[in-house]
Coordinates of C-alpha atoms and ligand atoms in Angstrom, one line a residue:
X3 CA -143.2 -39.2 -151.0
X4 CA -145.6 -37.0 -149.5
X5 CA -148.4 -35.3 -151.6
X6 CA -149.5 -32.9 -149.0
X7 CA -148.0 -30.5 -146.9
X8 CA -149.6 -31.9 -144.0
X9 CA -148.0 -35.3 -144.5
X10 CA -144.5 -33.7 -145.1
X11 CA -144.8 -32.2 -141.6
X12 CA -145.0 -35.7 -140.2
X13 CA -142.3 -37.3 -142.0
X14 CA -139.5 -36.0 -139.5
X15 CA -141.4 -37.8 -136.8
X16 CA -141.8 -40.7 -138.8
X17 CA -138.3 -40.9 -139.9
X18 CA -137.1 -40.2 -136.0
X19 CA -139.1 -43.4 -134.9
X20 CA -137.9 -45.8 -138.0
X21 CA -134.1 -44.4 -137.2
X22 CA -134.3 -45.1 -133.5
X23 CA -134.9 -49.0 -134.7
X24 CA -132.0 -48.9 -136.8
X25 CA -133.6 -48.1 -140.3
X26 CA -131.1 -45.6 -142.1
X27 CA -134.2 -43.2 -143.4
X28 CA -133.7 -39.3 -144.9
X29 CA -135.8 -36.8 -145.3
X30 CA -135.3 -35.4 -148.9
X31 CA -136.9 -32.2 -150.4
X32 CA -139.0 -32.7 -153.8
X33 CA -136.0 -31.7 -155.7
X34 CA -133.9 -34.9 -154.4
X35 CA -136.9 -36.8 -154.1
X36 CA -137.2 -36.2 -158.2
X37 CA -133.5 -36.9 -158.9
X38 CA -134.4 -40.6 -157.2
X39 CA -137.4 -40.9 -158.7
X40 CA -137.8 -38.6 -162.1
X41 CA -141.6 -38.5 -162.9
X42 CA -143.1 -38.4 -159.3
X43 CA -146.1 -36.0 -159.1
X44 CA -145.7 -32.2 -159.7
X45 CA -147.6 -31.8 -156.1
X46 CA -144.7 -33.7 -154.3
X47 CA -143.8 -32.1 -151.3
X48 CA -140.7 -34.2 -150.5
X49 CA -140.2 -37.9 -149.3
X50 CA -138.2 -40.3 -147.2
X51 CA -135.7 -42.4 -148.7
X52 CA -133.8 -45.7 -147.2
X53 CA -130.9 -46.0 -149.3
X54 CA -130.5 -49.8 -148.2
X55 CA -134.3 -50.9 -149.3
X56 CA -134.4 -52.8 -152.6
X57 CA -136.7 -55.1 -154.3
X58 CA -136.9 -58.6 -155.3
X59 CA -138.8 -61.1 -157.8
X60 CA -140.7 -63.2 -155.7
X61 CA -140.6 -66.4 -157.8
X62 CA -136.8 -65.9 -158.6
X63 CA -136.1 -65.2 -154.8
X64 CA -138.1 -68.1 -153.4
X65 CA -136.4 -70.4 -155.8
X66 CA -133.1 -69.4 -155.0
X67 CA -133.7 -69.9 -151.1
X68 CA -134.9 -73.6 -152.1
X69 CA -131.9 -74.2 -154.3
X70 CA -129.6 -73.1 -151.4
X71 CA -131.5 -75.0 -148.6
X72 CA -130.9 -77.8 -151.1
X73 CA -127.3 -77.3 -151.5
X74 CA -127.0 -78.0 -147.4
X75 CA -129.1 -80.7 -147.1
X76 CA -132.4 -79.9 -146.8
X77 CA -135.4 -82.2 -148.9
X78 CA -137.7 -80.1 -150.4
X79 CA -141.0 -82.2 -151.4
X80 CA -143.5 -80.8 -154.2
X81 CA -147.3 -81.6 -154.5
X82 CA -147.7 -83.1 -151.1
X83 CA -149.5 -81.1 -148.4
X84 CA -149.8 -81.5 -144.7
X85 CA -153.3 -82.8 -143.4
X86 CA -152.8 -82.8 -139.7
X87 CA -150.2 -82.6 -136.8
X88 CA -149.9 -85.9 -134.6
X89 CA -149.7 -85.0 -131.1
X90 CA -148.6 -88.0 -128.2
X91 CA -148.6 -86.7 -124.4
X92 CA -148.7 -83.2 -125.6
X93 CA -146.1 -83.8 -127.8
X94 CA -146.1 -83.2 -132.1
X95 CA -144.4 -86.7 -132.9
X96 CA -145.4 -86.6 -136.9
X97 CA -147.0 -85.0 -139.8
X98 CA -149.7 -86.5 -141.8
X99 CA -149.8 -85.8 -145.3
X100 CA -152.0 -86.0 -148.4
X101 CA -150.0 -88.8 -150.1
X102 CA -151.2 -90.8 -147.3
X103 CA -147.9 -91.2 -145.6
X104 CA -146.9 -90.2 -142.1
X105 CA -143.4 -88.4 -141.4
X106 CA -142.5 -88.6 -137.7
X107 CA -140.8 -85.6 -136.8
X108 CA -138.8 -84.2 -133.8
X109 CA -140.0 -80.2 -134.6
X110 CA -142.9 -79.6 -136.7
X111 CA -142.8 -75.7 -138.0
X112 CA -146.0 -74.8 -139.5
X113 CA -145.4 -72.0 -141.7
X114 CA -148.4 -72.6 -144.2
X115 CA -149.5 -68.9 -144.3
X116 CA -153.2 -68.4 -144.1
X117 CA -153.7 -72.4 -144.3
X118 CA -151.9 -72.5 -140.9
X119 CA -155.0 -71.9 -138.9
X120 CA -156.9 -75.2 -140.1
X121 CA -153.7 -77.2 -139.3
X122 CA -153.6 -75.8 -135.6
X123 CA -157.2 -76.5 -135.3
X124 CA -156.7 -80.1 -135.4
X125 CA -154.6 -80.0 -132.5
X126 CA -157.4 -77.5 -130.7
X127 CA -155.6 -74.4 -131.1
X128 CA -157.4 -71.5 -132.3
X129 CA -155.0 -69.0 -133.9
X130 CA -156.7 -65.9 -135.3
X131 CA -155.6 -65.5 -138.7
X132 CA -158.0 -63.9 -140.9
X133 CA -157.6 -64.3 -144.7
X134 CA -157.4 -61.5 -146.9
X135 CA -156.7 -61.2 -150.8
X136 CA -154.4 -58.6 -152.1
X137 CA -154.3 -57.5 -155.5
X138 CA -151.2 -56.6 -157.6
X139 CA -151.5 -55.0 -161.4
X140 CA -149.0 -55.1 -164.0
X141 CA -148.8 -52.8 -167.2
X142 CA -147.3 -53.4 -170.7
X143 CA -143.7 -52.4 -170.8
X144 CA -143.6 -48.5 -170.7
X145 CA -140.4 -46.5 -170.7
X146 CA -138.8 -44.7 -168.0
X147 CA -136.3 -45.8 -165.5
X148 CA -137.6 -45.7 -161.7
X149 CA -135.2 -47.5 -159.5
X150 CA -136.5 -47.4 -156.0
X151 CA -139.8 -48.7 -154.7
X152 CA -142.2 -45.7 -154.3
X153 CA -145.1 -45.5 -152.1
X154 CA -147.2 -42.2 -150.3
X155 CA -148.0 -41.4 -147.1
X156 CA -151.5 -41.7 -146.7
X157 CA -152.0 -43.8 -150.1
X158 CA -152.4 -47.4 -150.7
X159 CA -149.3 -47.6 -152.9
X160 CA -146.6 -50.0 -153.6
X161 CA -145.3 -48.8 -157.1
X162 CA -141.9 -50.6 -159.0
X163 CA -140.7 -50.3 -162.5
X164 CA -139.6 -53.8 -163.6
X165 CA -136.7 -54.3 -165.9
X166 CA -138.9 -54.6 -168.7
X167 CA -140.4 -51.6 -168.2
X168 CA -143.7 -52.7 -167.0
X169 CA -145.3 -50.9 -164.0
X170 CA -145.9 -53.5 -160.7
X171 CA -148.7 -51.8 -158.7
X172 CA -149.8 -53.0 -155.4
X173 CA -150.3 -51.5 -151.9
X174 CA -153.0 -53.5 -150.0
X175 CA -156.0 -53.3 -152.5
X176 CA -158.6 -55.8 -151.7
X177 CA -159.9 -58.9 -153.9
X178 CA -162.3 -61.2 -153.2
X179 CA -161.8 -64.8 -151.8
X180 CA -164.7 -67.2 -153.4
X181 CA -162.9 -70.2 -152.3
X182 CA -160.3 -69.7 -149.6
X183 CA -159.4 -73.7 -149.2
X184 CA -158.7 -73.7 -153.2
X185 CA -156.9 -70.5 -152.8
X186 CA -159.3 -69.0 -155.3
X187 CA -159.6 -65.3 -155.8
X188 CA -161.2 -62.9 -157.8
X189 CA -160.6 -59.1 -158.7
X190 CA -162.7 -56.2 -157.7
X191 CA -163.4 -53.3 -160.3
X192 CA -163.5 -50.9 -157.7
X193 CA -160.0 -52.1 -156.3
X194 CA -158.7 -52.0 -159.9
X195 CA -159.7 -48.8 -160.7
X196 CA -158.6 -47.0 -157.3
X197 CA -155.1 -48.4 -157.4
X198 CA -154.6 -47.3 -161.0
X199 CA -155.8 -43.8 -159.8
X200 CA -153.4 -43.8 -157.0
X201 CA -150.7 -44.7 -158.8
X202 CA -151.2 -42.1 -161.8
X203 CA -151.8 -39.5 -159.3
X204 CA -148.3 -40.2 -157.5
X205 CA -146.3 -41.0 -160.9
X206 CA -148.3 -39.6 -163.6
X207 CA -146.6 -41.7 -166.4
X208 CA -148.2 -45.1 -165.1
X209 CA -151.3 -43.5 -166.7
X210 CA -149.8 -43.8 -170.3
X211 CA -149.3 -47.4 -169.7
X212 CA -151.8 -50.0 -170.9
X213 CA -152.7 -52.6 -168.1
X214 CA -151.9 -56.2 -168.7
X215 CA -153.2 -58.1 -166.2
X216 CA -153.9 -58.5 -162.4
X217 CA -154.0 -61.1 -159.7
X218 CA -154.3 -61.4 -156.0
X219 CA -152.8 -63.3 -153.3
X220 CA -154.3 -64.6 -150.2
X221 CA -152.3 -63.4 -147.0
X222 CA -153.1 -63.7 -143.3
X223 CA -153.6 -61.2 -141.2
X224 CA -153.4 -61.3 -137.2
X225 CA -155.5 -59.0 -135.2
X226 CA -152.7 -56.5 -134.3
X227 CA -151.3 -57.1 -137.5
X228 CA -147.9 -58.4 -136.3
X229 CA -147.2 -62.1 -137.2
X230 CA -147.2 -64.9 -134.8
X231 CA -144.0 -66.5 -134.3
X232 CA -142.3 -69.0 -131.9
X233 CA -142.7 -72.0 -130.1
X234 CA -146.3 -73.1 -128.6
X235 CA -146.6 -73.6 -125.3
X236 CA -147.9 -76.5 -123.8
X237 CA -147.4 -78.3 -127.1
X238 CA -143.6 -79.4 -127.2
X239 CA -142.1 -80.3 -130.6
X240 CA -144.4 -77.4 -132.3
X241 CA -143.0 -74.1 -134.0
X242 CA -145.4 -71.6 -135.7
X243 CA -144.8 -68.8 -138.0
X244 CA -147.5 -67.0 -139.8
X245 CA -149.6 -64.1 -140.2
X246 CA -147.4 -62.0 -142.0
X247 CA -149.9 -59.6 -142.4
X248 CA -148.5 -58.3 -146.0
X249 CA -144.6 -57.8 -145.0
X250 CA -143.6 -61.5 -144.8
X251 CA -141.7 -61.3 -148.1
X252 CA -139.1 -58.8 -147.0
X253 CA -139.1 -60.5 -143.3
X254 CA -138.1 -64.0 -145.0
X255 CA -134.7 -64.3 -144.5
X256 CA -134.4 -63.0 -140.9
X257 CA -137.6 -65.2 -140.1
X258 CA -136.1 -68.5 -141.5
X259 CA -132.7 -67.7 -139.8
X260 CA -134.8 -67.1 -136.2
X261 CA -136.9 -70.4 -137.1
X262 CA -133.9 -72.5 -137.9
X263 CA -132.4 -71.7 -134.6
X264 CA -135.7 -72.5 -132.6
X265 CA -136.2 -75.6 -134.3
X266 CA -132.6 -76.8 -133.8
X267 CA -133.0 -75.8 -130.0
X268 CA -129.7 -73.4 -130.7
X269 CA -131.0 -70.4 -129.2
X270 CA -134.5 -69.2 -127.5
X271 CA -136.8 -66.8 -129.2
X272 CA -134.5 -63.6 -129.5
X273 CA -135.9 -60.7 -127.4
X274 CA -136.6 -58.5 -130.4
X275 CA -139.1 -61.1 -131.5
X276 CA -140.9 -61.8 -127.9
X277 CA -143.9 -59.4 -128.7
X278 CA -144.4 -62.0 -131.8
X279 CA -145.4 -64.8 -129.3
X280 CA -148.4 -67.0 -129.8
X281 CA -149.5 -66.4 -125.9
X282 CA -150.8 -62.9 -126.8
X283 CA -153.8 -64.4 -128.0
X284 CA -156.0 -67.0 -126.4
X285 CA -155.1 -70.1 -128.1
X286 CA -155.2 -72.4 -125.2
X287 CA -157.5 -74.8 -126.2
X288 CA -157.0 -78.3 -125.0
X289 CA -154.1 -80.3 -126.9
X290 CA -155.4 -83.4 -128.3
X291 CA -153.6 -86.6 -127.7
X292 CA -153.5 -89.1 -130.5
X293 CA -153.9 -88.2 -134.0
X294 CA -154.7 -84.5 -134.8
X295 CA -158.3 -84.4 -136.3
Ligands
FAD315 C1 -150.6 -59.3 -153.7 C2 -149.3 -59.5 -152.5 C3 -148.3 -58.7 -152.5 C4 -147.5 -58.8 -151.5 N1 -146.4 -57.8 -151.4 C5 -145.5 -58.2 -150.3 C6 -144.1 -57.1 -150.1 O1 -144.2 -56.0 -151.5 N2 -143.6 -57.3 -149.4 C7 -143.4 -58.1 -148.6 O2 -142.5 -58.1 -147.4 N3 -144.5 -58.9 -148.3 C8 -145.5 -58.7 -149.3 N4 -146.6 -59.6 -149.1 C9 -146.6 -60.3 -148.2 C10 -145.9 -61.8 -148.5 O3 -146.2 -62.2 -149.8 C11 -146.5 -62.7 -147.4 O4 -146.2 -62.3 -146.0 C12 -145.6 -63.9 -147.6 O5 -145.8 -64.3 -148.3 C13 -146.1 -65.0 -145.9 O6 -145.3 -66.2 -146.0 P1 -145.7 -67.4 -145.4 O7 -144.7 -68.3 -145.7 O8 -146.1 -67.3 -144.1 O9 -147.0 -67.7 -146.2 P2 -147.5 -67.9 -148.0 O10 -146.3 -67.1 -148.7 O11 -148.9 -67.9 -148.0 O12 -146.9 -69.4 -148.0 C14 -147.6 -70.6 -147.1 C15 -147.1 -71.7 -148.3 O13 -147.8 -73.0 -147.5 C16 -148.1 -73.8 -148.2 N5 -149.4 -74.7 -147.7 C17 -150.5 -74.3 -147.3 N6 -151.2 -75.0 -146.8 C18 -150.0 -76.1 -146.6 C19 -150.4 -77.5 -146.0 N7 -151.3 -78.2 -145.6 N8 -149.4 -78.3 -146.4 C20 -148.0 -78.0 -146.8 N9 -148.0 -76.8 -147.4 C21 -149.1 -75.9 -147.3 C22 -148.7 -72.7 -149.7 O14 -149.1 -73.7 -150.8 C23 -147.5 -72.0 -149.5 O15 -146.9 -72.4 -150.6 C24 -147.5 -59.6 -150.4 C25 -148.6 -60.5 -150.2 C26 -149.5 -60.3 -151.6 C27 -150.7 -61.7 -151.3

C-alpha cells in the first residue's frame, strides 16, 4: 500500500516493471485496498495487489518438502553437519561430516545459508556472503481477518495475520549477532519499537494487540542483494546455492527444481538464472587438492 501521494504516484511505474516480468499485479484504489485488507490506515492512498501471491508457514512447508523428497527416495540425515568438502584434482569427491564419516559424492550441493561461506572457504573459494539477523515479532491472538500479506512503499514491513488471529510482523528489521557460528541472535530494543510503530502506522489494529514474542534468523546477503547459484567454474562436482538476501523462502520451490536439474546434469543453468552465477564475484582462489580444510 501507499501511505503518501508520492508513493502512490510511483506505483504505476513499479507495476509496469513487475508486469513486464510476468507478475500479474494490479493497481487498486484506496476503497479497493480496504476491501482486500479491512483496517488499513485512513491515510492509505491506494495499493498494489497480486492475486496469486500468498503466504505459507515456514516449518510446515519445510517439513512437507522433506516428506515429499523422502517419498521419491531422498535420504535426510538430521543432526549431522558437513565439516569439509574434499577435492581431488579440482573435483569434489566427498563430504566430511561431524559424525567423523566421509560421504563420497558425484556432486556436492552447498546450500547451507550463511554457513556456506566457511564450507567453501575450505576449498579456497571466497564467496562474499555477509550475515545479517532479521527480526520477527508475534502478538497474542487478536480479532480481525486480514488475508493478504501487507507491506507499504518506503516502510520496512511484512504484516500477516495468522489463523489464530495473531499478527506476525517482519520486514527486515535488524537484530544483533553475538555468535554467528552458534546461530545466536539478540533482539534490539530500537528494532522492536520501530517495527511495531510501522505496523501500527499501516494497520492501526495491530496497536491493540499485546506482543507475545520476538526472534531473529540469520540470513546471508550478497553485495548485490541477489543469490549466488550454479556450478563453480574450475571445480567439478560442486554447486552452490546461497545468499538469498531475505527472499529464499518464496524462491525455494523453483530453486530446488533448478538445482535438481543441475545436479543430475539434465540441464544447464537456465538463461533466466545466469545472472546469479558465482563468476560475477572474484572468488577465484586456487582450489586446493586433497582434503578440504
Ligand atoms: C526472520 C526472517 C524472515 C524471512 N521472511 C521471508 C519471507 O517472508 N519470504 C521469503 O521468501 N524469505 C524470507 N526470509 C528469507 C529466507 O528464510 C531465506 O532466504 C532462506 O531460508 C534461505 O534458505 P537457505 O536454504 O539458503 O538457508 P537457510 O534457511 O539458512 O538454511 C541453511 C541450512 O543449512 C544448515 N547448515 C548450516 N551449516 C551446515 C553444515 N555445515 N552442514 C549441514 N547443514 C548445515 C542450517 O542448519 C540450515 O538448516 C526470511 C528470513 C528471516 C531470517
